[in-house]
Amino acid sequence: MRADSTALSTRDTVENFLARLAAGDVDGVAALFAERVDWDVPGAVEVPWLGIRATRAEVADYFTTHPTYVTKEEFVVERTLVDGAEAAVSGRFRSRVIRNGAVMESWFVLQLTVLDSEITRYRFYEDSLAVARAWATTTTGADGRAQEAHSGTTD
């Protein structure tokens, strides 16, 4: 019985997180994290929103500052899998870097650990090379638009 109730609590927390994220509810998103969190979005150190965070306040800062760097054009969750306290969310996204107009597209997997209805571990895996290229883009193509960086997310 405990495993089922843990999985339900994990699923509820993850679904709540995704709903608050979609609504742009930064305070609500941050409130779902434990005070101490094991967070990593791996990638190039020159990309300001990537890296390690360790506290709820740092998580709130991430969700506050990330939209100052990129504009979300599409974020699609395709599947959520839950096993006890662990969850994996897979999907795809398309965003535009504000400073240069470069588009980045990638598949993603988000791994979360939920304990006592709080997110204690967060890993976001994406095409970090495409993200770094989009961030570093300073040139435009023949059509005057910024180059695109993607990992084959188009069908």
mmCIF file with all atom_site columns, C-alpha atoms in Angstrom:
data_model
loop_
_atom_site.group_PDB
_atom_site.id
_atom_site.type_symbol
_atom_site.label_atom_id
_atom_site.label_alt_id
_atom_site.label_comp_id
_atom_site.label_asym_id
_atom_site.label_entity_id
_atom_site.label_seq_id
_atom_site.pdbx_PDB_ins_code
_atom_site.Cartn_x
_atom_site.Cartn_y
_atom_site.Cartn_z
_atom_site.occupancy
_atom_site.B_iso_or_equiv
_atom_site.pdbx_formal_charge
_atom_site.auth_seq_id
_atom_site.auth_comp_id
_atom_site.auth_asym_id
_atom_site.auth_atom_id
_atom_site.pdbx_PDB_model_num
ATOM 1   C CA . MET A 1 1   ? 0.000  0.000  0.000   1.00 0.00 ? 1   MET A CA 1
ATOM 2   C CA . ARG A 1 2   ? 2.834  2.422  0.825   1.00 0.00 ? 2   ARG A CA 1
ATOM 3   C CA . ALA A 1 3   ? 4.351  2.124  -2.676  1.00 0.00 ? 3   ALA A CA 1
ATOM 4   C CA . ASP A 1 4   ? 1.016  2.999  -4.312  1.00 0.00 ? 4   ASP A CA 1
ATOM 5   C CA . SER A 1 5   ? 0.424  6.015  -2.087  1.00 0.00 ? 5   SER A CA 1
ATOM 6   C CA . THR A 1 6   ? 4.014  7.187  -2.665  1.00 0.00 ? 6   THR A CA 1
ATOM 7   C CA . ALA A 1 7   ? 3.579  6.883  -6.438  1.00 0.00 ? 7   ALA A CA 1
ATOM 8   C CA . LEU A 1 8   ? 0.293  8.793  -6.278  1.00 0.00 ? 8   LEU A CA 1
ATOM 9   C CA . SER A 1 9   ? 1.884  11.529 -4.186  1.00 0.00 ? 9   SER A CA 1
ATOM 10  C CA . THR A 1 10  ? 4.812  11.698 -6.601  1.00 0.00 ? 10  THR A CA 1
ATOM 11  C CA . ARG A 1 11  ? 2.527  11.846 -9.633  1.00 0.00 ? 11  ARG A CA 1
ATOM 12  C CA . ASP A 1 12  ? 0.346  14.520 -8.016  1.00 0.00 ? 12  ASP A CA 1
ATOM 13  C CA . THR A 1 13  ? 3.404  16.620 -7.156  1.00 0.00 ? 13  THR A CA 1
ATOM 14  C CA . VAL A 1 14  ? 4.836  16.290 -10.672 1.00 0.00 ? 14  VAL A CA 1
ATOM 15  C CA . GLU A 1 15  ? 1.515  17.158 -12.310 1.00 0.00 ? 15  GLU A CA 1
ATOM 16  C CA . ASN A 1 16  ? 1.148  20.124 -9.955  1.00 0.00 ? 16  ASN A CA 1
ATOM 17  C CA . PHE A 1 17  ? 4.693  21.237 -10.852 1.00 0.00 ? 17  PHE A CA 1
ATOM 18  C CA . LEU A 1 18  ? 3.982  21.018 -14.594 1.00 0.00 ? 18  LEU A CA 1
ATOM 19  C CA . ALA A 1 19  ? 0.672  22.898 -14.235 1.00 0.00 ? 19  ALA A CA 1
ATOM 20  C CA . ARG A 1 20  ? 2.257  25.704 -12.203 1.00 0.00 ? 20  ARG A CA 1
ATOM 21  C CA . LEU A 1 21  ? 5.162  25.876 -14.643 1.00 0.00 ? 21  LEU A CA 1
ATOM 22  C CA . ALA A 1 22  ? 2.771  26.182 -17.604 1.00 0.00 ? 22  ALA A CA 1
ATOM 23  C CA . ALA A 1 23  ? 0.876  28.944 -15.780 1.00 0.00 ? 23  ALA A CA 1
ATOM 24  C CA . GLY A 1 24  ? 4.076  30.884 -15.067 1.00 0.00 ? 24  GLY A CA 1
ATOM 25  C CA . ASP A 1 25  ? 3.464  30.602 -11.314 1.00 0.00 ? 25  ASP A CA 1
ATOM 26  C CA . VAL A 1 26  ? 7.069  31.035 -10.116 1.00 0.00 ? 26  VAL A CA 1
ATOM 27  C CA . ASP A 1 27  ? 6.177  31.194 -6.419  1.00 0.00 ? 27  ASP A CA 1
ATOM 28  C CA . GLY A 1 28  ? 3.957  28.136 -6.759  1.00 0.00 ? 28  GLY A CA 1
ATOM 29  C CA . VAL A 1 29  ? 6.660  26.199 -8.605  1.00 0.00 ? 29  VAL A CA 1
ATOM 30  C CA . ALA A 1 30  ? 9.312  27.110 -6.023  1.00 0.00 ? 30  ALA A CA 1
ATOM 31  C CA . ALA A 1 31  ? 6.998  26.121 -3.168  1.00 0.00 ? 31  ALA A CA 1
ATOM 32  C CA . LEU A 1 32  ? 6.989  22.531 -4.462  1.00 0.00 ? 32  LEU A CA 1
ATOM 33  C CA . PHE A 1 33  ? 10.741 22.192 -3.872  1.00 0.00 ? 33  PHE A CA 1
ATOM 34  C CA . ALA A 1 34  ? 12.370 21.180 -0.608  1.00 0.00 ? 34  ALA A CA 1
ATOM 35  C CA . GLU A 1 35  ? 14.413 23.835 1.165   1.00 0.00 ? 35  GLU A CA 1
ATOM 36  C CA . ARG A 1 36  ? 17.564 21.889 0.180   1.00 0.00 ? 36  ARG A CA 1
ATOM 37  C CA . VAL A 1 37  ? 17.505 20.481 -3.358  1.00 0.00 ? 37  VAL A CA 1
ATOM 38  C CA . ASP A 1 38  ? 19.879 18.481 -5.549  1.00 0.00 ? 38  ASP A CA 1
ATOM 39  C CA . TRP A 1 39  ? 19.435 20.369 -8.854  1.00 0.00 ? 39  TRP A CA 1
ATOM 40  C CA . ASP A 1 40  ? 21.420 20.189 -12.072 1.00 0.00 ? 40  ASP A CA 1
ATOM 41  C CA . VAL A 1 41  ? 20.754 21.320 -15.616 1.00 0.00 ? 41  VAL A CA 1
ATOM 42  C CA . PRO A 1 42  ? 24.035 20.244 -17.244 1.00 0.00 ? 42  PRO A CA 1
ATOM 43  C CA . GLY A 1 43  ? 25.568 22.193 -20.085 1.00 0.00 ? 43  GLY A CA 1
ATOM 44  C CA . ALA A 1 44  ? 27.991 24.887 -21.152 1.00 0.00 ? 44  ALA A CA 1
ATOM 45  C CA . VAL A 1 45  ? 29.100 27.145 -18.300 1.00 0.00 ? 45  VAL A CA 1
ATOM 46  C CA . GLU A 1 46  ? 28.659 30.260 -20.460 1.00 0.00 ? 46  GLU A CA 1
ATOM 47  C CA . VAL A 1 47  ? 24.894 29.652 -20.680 1.00 0.00 ? 47  VAL A CA 1
ATOM 48  C CA . PRO A 1 48  ? 23.676 31.538 -17.596 1.00 0.00 ? 48  PRO A CA 1
ATOM 49  C CA . TRP A 1 49  ? 20.646 29.443 -16.662 1.00 0.00 ? 49  TRP A CA 1
ATOM 50  C CA . LEU A 1 50  ? 22.449 26.087 -16.728 1.00 0.00 ? 50  LEU A CA 1
ATOM 51  C CA . GLY A 1 51  ? 24.168 24.506 -13.758 1.00 0.00 ? 51  GLY A CA 1
ATOM 52  C CA . ILE A 1 52  ? 23.765 23.469 -10.167 1.00 0.00 ? 52  ILE A CA 1
ATOM 53  C CA . ARG A 1 53  ? 21.433 24.900 -7.548  1.00 0.00 ? 53  ARG A CA 1
ATOM 54  C CA . ALA A 1 54  ? 21.014 23.815 -3.954  1.00 0.00 ? 54  ALA A CA 1
ATOM 55  C CA . THR A 1 55  ? 18.180 25.766 -2.301  1.00 0.00 ? 55  THR A CA 1
ATOM 56  C CA . ARG A 1 56  ? 14.535 26.625 -2.871  1.00 0.00 ? 56  ARG A CA 1
ATOM 57  C CA . ALA A 1 57  ? 15.542 30.303 -3.215  1.00 0.00 ? 57  ALA A CA 1
ATOM 58  C CA . GLU A 1 58  ? 18.000 29.418 -6.002  1.00 0.00 ? 58  GLU A CA 1
ATOM 59  C CA . VAL A 1 59  ? 15.274 27.406 -7.735  1.00 0.00 ? 59  VAL A CA 1
ATOM 60  C CA . ALA A 1 60  ? 12.918 30.400 -7.510  1.00 0.00 ? 60  ALA A CA 1
ATOM 61  C CA . ASP A 1 61  ? 15.666 32.580 -8.977  1.00 0.00 ? 61  ASP A CA 1
ATOM 62  C CA . TYR A 1 62  ? 16.048 30.144 -11.894 1.00 0.00 ? 62  TYR A CA 1
ATOM 63  C CA . PHE A 1 63  ? 12.349 30.247 -12.744 1.00 0.00 ? 63  PHE A CA 1
ATOM 64  C CA . THR A 1 64  ? 12.341 34.047 -12.394 1.00 0.00 ? 64  THR A CA 1
ATOM 65  C CA . THR A 1 65  ? 15.432 34.735 -14.520 1.00 0.00 ? 65  THR A CA 1
ATOM 66  C CA . HIS A 1 66  ? 15.094 32.018 -17.186 1.00 0.00 ? 66  HIS A CA 1
ATOM 67  C CA . PRO A 1 67  ? 12.328 33.952 -19.027 1.00 0.00 ? 67  PRO A CA 1
ATOM 68  C CA . THR A 1 68  ? 14.644 36.975 -19.220 1.00 0.00 ? 68  THR A CA 1
ATOM 69  C CA . TYR A 1 69  ? 16.966 34.901 -21.424 1.00 0.00 ? 69  TYR A CA 1
ATOM 70  C CA . VAL A 1 70  ? 14.562 32.871 -23.563 1.00 0.00 ? 70  VAL A CA 1
ATOM 71  C CA . THR A 1 71  ? 11.007 33.002 -24.823 1.00 0.00 ? 71  THR A CA 1
ATOM 72  C CA . LYS A 1 72  ? 9.163  29.695 -24.677 1.00 0.00 ? 72  LYS A CA 1
ATOM 73  C CA . GLU A 1 73  ? 7.504  28.927 -28.007 1.00 0.00 ? 73  GLU A CA 1
ATOM 74  C CA . GLU A 1 74  ? 6.547  25.315 -27.342 1.00 0.00 ? 74  GLU A CA 1
ATOM 75  C CA . PHE A 1 75  ? 6.866  22.936 -24.407 1.00 0.00 ? 75  PHE A CA 1
ATOM 76  C CA . VAL A 1 76  ? 5.214  19.564 -24.927 1.00 0.00 ? 76  VAL A CA 1
ATOM 77  C CA . VAL A 1 77  ? 5.097  16.836 -22.295 1.00 0.00 ? 77  VAL A CA 1
ATOM 78  C CA . GLU A 1 78  ? 4.714  13.497 -24.027 1.00 0.00 ? 78  GLU A CA 1
ATOM 79  C CA . ARG A 1 79  ? 5.004  11.064 -21.147 1.00 0.00 ? 79  ARG A CA 1
ATOM 80  C CA . THR A 1 80  ? 5.277  10.983 -17.366 1.00 0.00 ? 80  THR A CA 1
ATOM 81  C CA . LEU A 1 81  ? 6.491  7.809  -15.679 1.00 0.00 ? 81  LEU A CA 1
ATOM 82  C CA . VAL A 1 82  ? 6.401  7.317  -11.909 1.00 0.00 ? 82  VAL A CA 1
ATOM 83  C CA . ASP A 1 83  ? 8.093  4.644  -9.809  1.00 0.00 ? 83  ASP A CA 1
ATOM 84  C CA . GLY A 1 84  ? 7.744  5.304  -6.100  1.00 0.00 ? 84  GLY A CA 1
ATOM 85  C CA . ALA A 1 85  ? 9.481  8.575  -5.278  1.00 0.00 ? 85  ALA A CA 1
ATOM 86  C CA . GLU A 1 86  ? 11.061 8.817  -8.746  1.00 0.00 ? 86  GLU A CA 1
ATOM 87  C CA . ALA A 1 87  ? 9.502  10.395 -11.831 1.00 0.00 ? 87  ALA A CA 1
ATOM 88  C CA . ALA A 1 88  ? 10.651 10.892 -15.403 1.00 0.00 ? 88  ALA A CA 1
ATOM 89  C CA . VAL A 1 89  ? 8.981  13.360 -17.743 1.00 0.00 ? 89  VAL A CA 1
ATOM 90  C CA . SER A 1 90  ? 9.832  13.310 -21.435 1.00 0.00 ? 90  SER A CA 1
ATOM 91  C CA . GLY A 1 91  ? 8.916  15.690 -24.209 1.00 0.00 ? 91  GLY A CA 1
ATOM 92  C CA . ARG A 1 92  ? 10.206 18.411 -26.481 1.00 0.00 ? 92  ARG A CA 1
ATOM 93  C CA . PHE A 1 93  ? 10.591 22.157 -26.460 1.00 0.00 ? 93  PHE A CA 1
ATOM 94  C CA . ARG A 1 94  ? 11.238 25.074 -28.752 1.00 0.00 ? 94  ARG A CA 1
ATOM 95  C CA . SER A 1 95  ? 12.523 28.372 -27.348 1.00 0.00 ? 95  SER A CA 1
ATOM 96  C CA . ARG A 1 96  ? 14.025 31.564 -28.710 1.00 0.00 ? 96  ARG A CA 1
ATOM 97  C CA . VAL A 1 97  ? 17.057 33.310 -27.201 1.00 0.00 ? 97  VAL A CA 1
ATOM 98  C CA . ILE A 1 98  ? 15.981 36.902 -26.542 1.00 0.00 ? 98  ILE A CA 1
ATOM 99  C CA . ARG A 1 99  ? 19.378 38.548 -27.065 1.00 0.00 ? 99  ARG A CA 1
ATOM 100 C CA . ASN A 1 100 ? 19.948 37.180 -30.579 1.00 0.00 ? 100 ASN A CA 1
ATOM 101 C CA . GLY A 1 101 ? 16.704 35.625 -31.815 1.00 0.00 ? 101 GLY A CA 1
ATOM 102 C CA . ALA A 1 102 ? 18.266 32.169 -32.197 1.00 0.00 ? 102 ALA A CA 1
ATOM 103 C CA . VAL A 1 103 ? 15.867 29.254 -31.947 1.00 0.00 ? 103 VAL A CA 1
ATOM 104 C CA . MET A 1 104 ? 16.702 26.147 -29.967 1.00 0.00 ? 104 MET A CA 1
ATOM 105 C CA . GLU A 1 105 ? 14.772 22.920 -30.193 1.00 0.00 ? 105 GLU A CA 1
ATOM 106 C CA . SER A 1 106 ? 15.367 19.734 -28.278 1.00 0.00 ? 106 SER A CA 1
ATOM 107 C CA . TRP A 1 107 ? 13.876 16.610 -26.851 1.00 0.00 ? 107 TRP A CA 1
ATOM 108 C CA . PHE A 1 108 ? 14.157 16.522 -23.063 1.00 0.00 ? 108 PHE A CA 1
ATOM 109 C CA . VAL A 1 109 ? 13.955 14.209 -20.104 1.00 0.00 ? 109 VAL A CA 1
ATOM 110 C CA . LEU A 1 110 ? 13.276 15.626 -16.663 1.00 0.00 ? 110 LEU A CA 1
ATOM 111 C CA . GLN A 1 111 ? 14.086 13.390 -13.694 1.00 0.00 ? 111 GLN A CA 1
ATOM 112 C CA . LEU A 1 112 ? 12.533 14.268 -10.350 1.00 0.00 ? 112 LEU A CA 1
ATOM 113 C CA . THR A 1 113 ? 12.640 12.772 -6.881  1.00 0.00 ? 113 THR A CA 1
ATOM 114 C CA . VAL A 1 114 ? 9.705  13.613 -4.610  1.00 0.00 ? 114 VAL A CA 1
ATOM 115 C CA . LEU A 1 115 ? 9.825  13.009 -0.856  1.00 0.00 ? 115 LEU A CA 1
ATOM 116 C CA . ASP A 1 116 ? 6.979  14.076 1.433   1.00 0.00 ? 116 ASP A CA 1
ATOM 117 C CA . SER A 1 117 ? 5.353  15.898 -1.513  1.00 0.00 ? 117 SER A CA 1
ATOM 118 C CA . GLU A 1 118 ? 8.455  18.059 -2.082  1.00 0.00 ? 118 GLU A CA 1
ATOM 119 C CA . ILE A 1 119 ? 10.820 17.878 -5.036  1.00 0.00 ? 119 ILE A CA 1
ATOM 120 C CA . THR A 1 120 ? 14.246 17.031 -3.626  1.00 0.00 ? 120 THR A CA 1
ATOM 121 C CA . ARG A 1 121 ? 16.112 16.185 -6.835  1.00 0.00 ? 121 ARG A CA 1
ATOM 122 C CA . TYR A 1 122 ? 15.825 17.793 -10.294 1.00 0.00 ? 122 TYR A CA 1
ATOM 123 C CA . ARG A 1 123 ? 17.721 16.883 -13.463 1.00 0.00 ? 123 ARG A CA 1
ATOM 124 C CA . PHE A 1 124 ? 16.854 18.367 -16.854 1.00 0.00 ? 124 PHE A CA 1
ATOM 125 C CA . TYR A 1 125 ? 18.541 16.650 -19.801 1.00 0.00 ? 125 TYR A CA 1
ATOM 126 C CA . GLU A 1 126 ? 18.392 18.353 -23.184 1.00 0.00 ? 126 GLU A CA 1
ATOM 127 C CA . ASP A 1 127 ? 20.567 18.831 -26.248 1.00 0.00 ? 127 ASP A CA 1
ATOM 128 C CA . SER A 1 128 ? 23.032 21.039 -24.402 1.00 0.00 ? 128 SER A CA 1
ATOM 129 C CA . LEU A 1 129 ? 25.111 21.564 -27.568 1.00 0.00 ? 129 LEU A CA 1
ATOM 130 C CA . ALA A 1 130 ? 22.074 23.023 -29.361 1.00 0.00 ? 130 ALA A CA 1
ATOM 131 C CA . VAL A 1 131 ? 21.400 25.251 -26.352 1.00 0.00 ? 131 VAL A CA 1
ATOM 132 C CA . ALA A 1 132 ? 25.026 26.453 -26.232 1.00 0.00 ? 132 ALA A CA 1
ATOM 133 C CA . ARG A 1 133 ? 25.044 27.111 -29.986 1.00 0.00 ? 133 ARG A CA 1
ATOM 134 C CA . ALA A 1 134 ? 21.820 29.095 -29.781 1.00 0.00 ? 134 ALA A CA 1
ATOM 135 C CA . TRP A 1 135 ? 23.163 31.137 -26.869 1.00 0.00 ? 135 TRP A CA 1
ATOM 136 C CA . ALA A 1 136 ? 26.422 31.842 -28.739 1.00 0.00 ? 136 ALA A CA 1
ATOM 137 C CA . THR A 1 137 ? 24.791 32.717 -32.079 1.00 0.00 ? 137 THR A CA 1
ATOM 138 C CA . THR A 1 138 ? 25.810 36.171 -33.273 1.00 0.00 ? 138 THR A CA 1
ATOM 139 C CA . THR A 1 139 ? 25.206 35.803 -36.994 1.00 0.00 ? 139 THR A CA 1
ATOM 140 C CA . THR A 1 140 ? 22.079 35.623 -39.086 1.00 0.00 ? 140 THR A CA 1
ATOM 141 C CA . GLY A 1 141 ? 21.262 33.632 -42.176 1.00 0.00 ? 141 GLY A CA 1
ATOM 142 C CA . ALA A 1 142 ? 20.581 34.993 -45.658 1.00 0.00 ? 142 ALA A CA 1
ATOM 143 C CA . ASP A 1 143 ? 16.973 35.650 -44.668 1.00 0.00 ? 143 ASP A CA 1
ATOM 144 C CA . GLY A 1 144 ? 18.099 37.942 -41.824 1.00 0.00 ? 144 GLY A CA 1
ATOM 145 C CA . ARG A 1 145 ? 16.933 35.504 -39.137 1.00 0.00 ? 145 ARG A CA 1
ATOM 146 C CA . ALA A 1 146 ? 19.155 34.022 -36.477 1.00 0.00 ? 146 ALA A CA 1
ATOM 147 C CA . GLN A 1 147 ? 20.426 30.533 -37.090 1.00 0.00 ? 147 GLN A CA 1
ATOM 148 C CA . GLU A 1 148 ? 18.570 27.652 -35.508 1.00 0.00 ? 148 GLU A CA 1
ATOM 149 C CA . ALA A 1 149 ? 20.068 25.064 -33.191 1.00 0.00 ? 149 ALA A CA 1
ATOM 150 C CA . HIS A 1 150 ? 18.146 21.832 -32.762 1.00 0.00 ? 150 HIS A CA 1
ATOM 151 C CA . SER A 1 151 ? 18.474 18.147 -32.094 1.00 0.00 ? 151 SER A CA 1
ATOM 152 C CA . GLY A 1 152 ? 16.190 16.758 -34.764 1.00 0.00 ? 152 GLY A CA 1
ATOM 153 C CA . THR A 1 153 ? 12.870 17.459 -33.074 1.00 0.00 ? 153 THR A CA 1
ATOM 154 C CA . THR A 1 154 ? 11.128 18.228 -36.332 1.00 0.00 ? 154 THR A CA 1
ATOM 155 C CA . ASP A 1 155 ? 9.290  15.356 -37.997 1.00 0.00 ? 155 ASP A CA 1
#
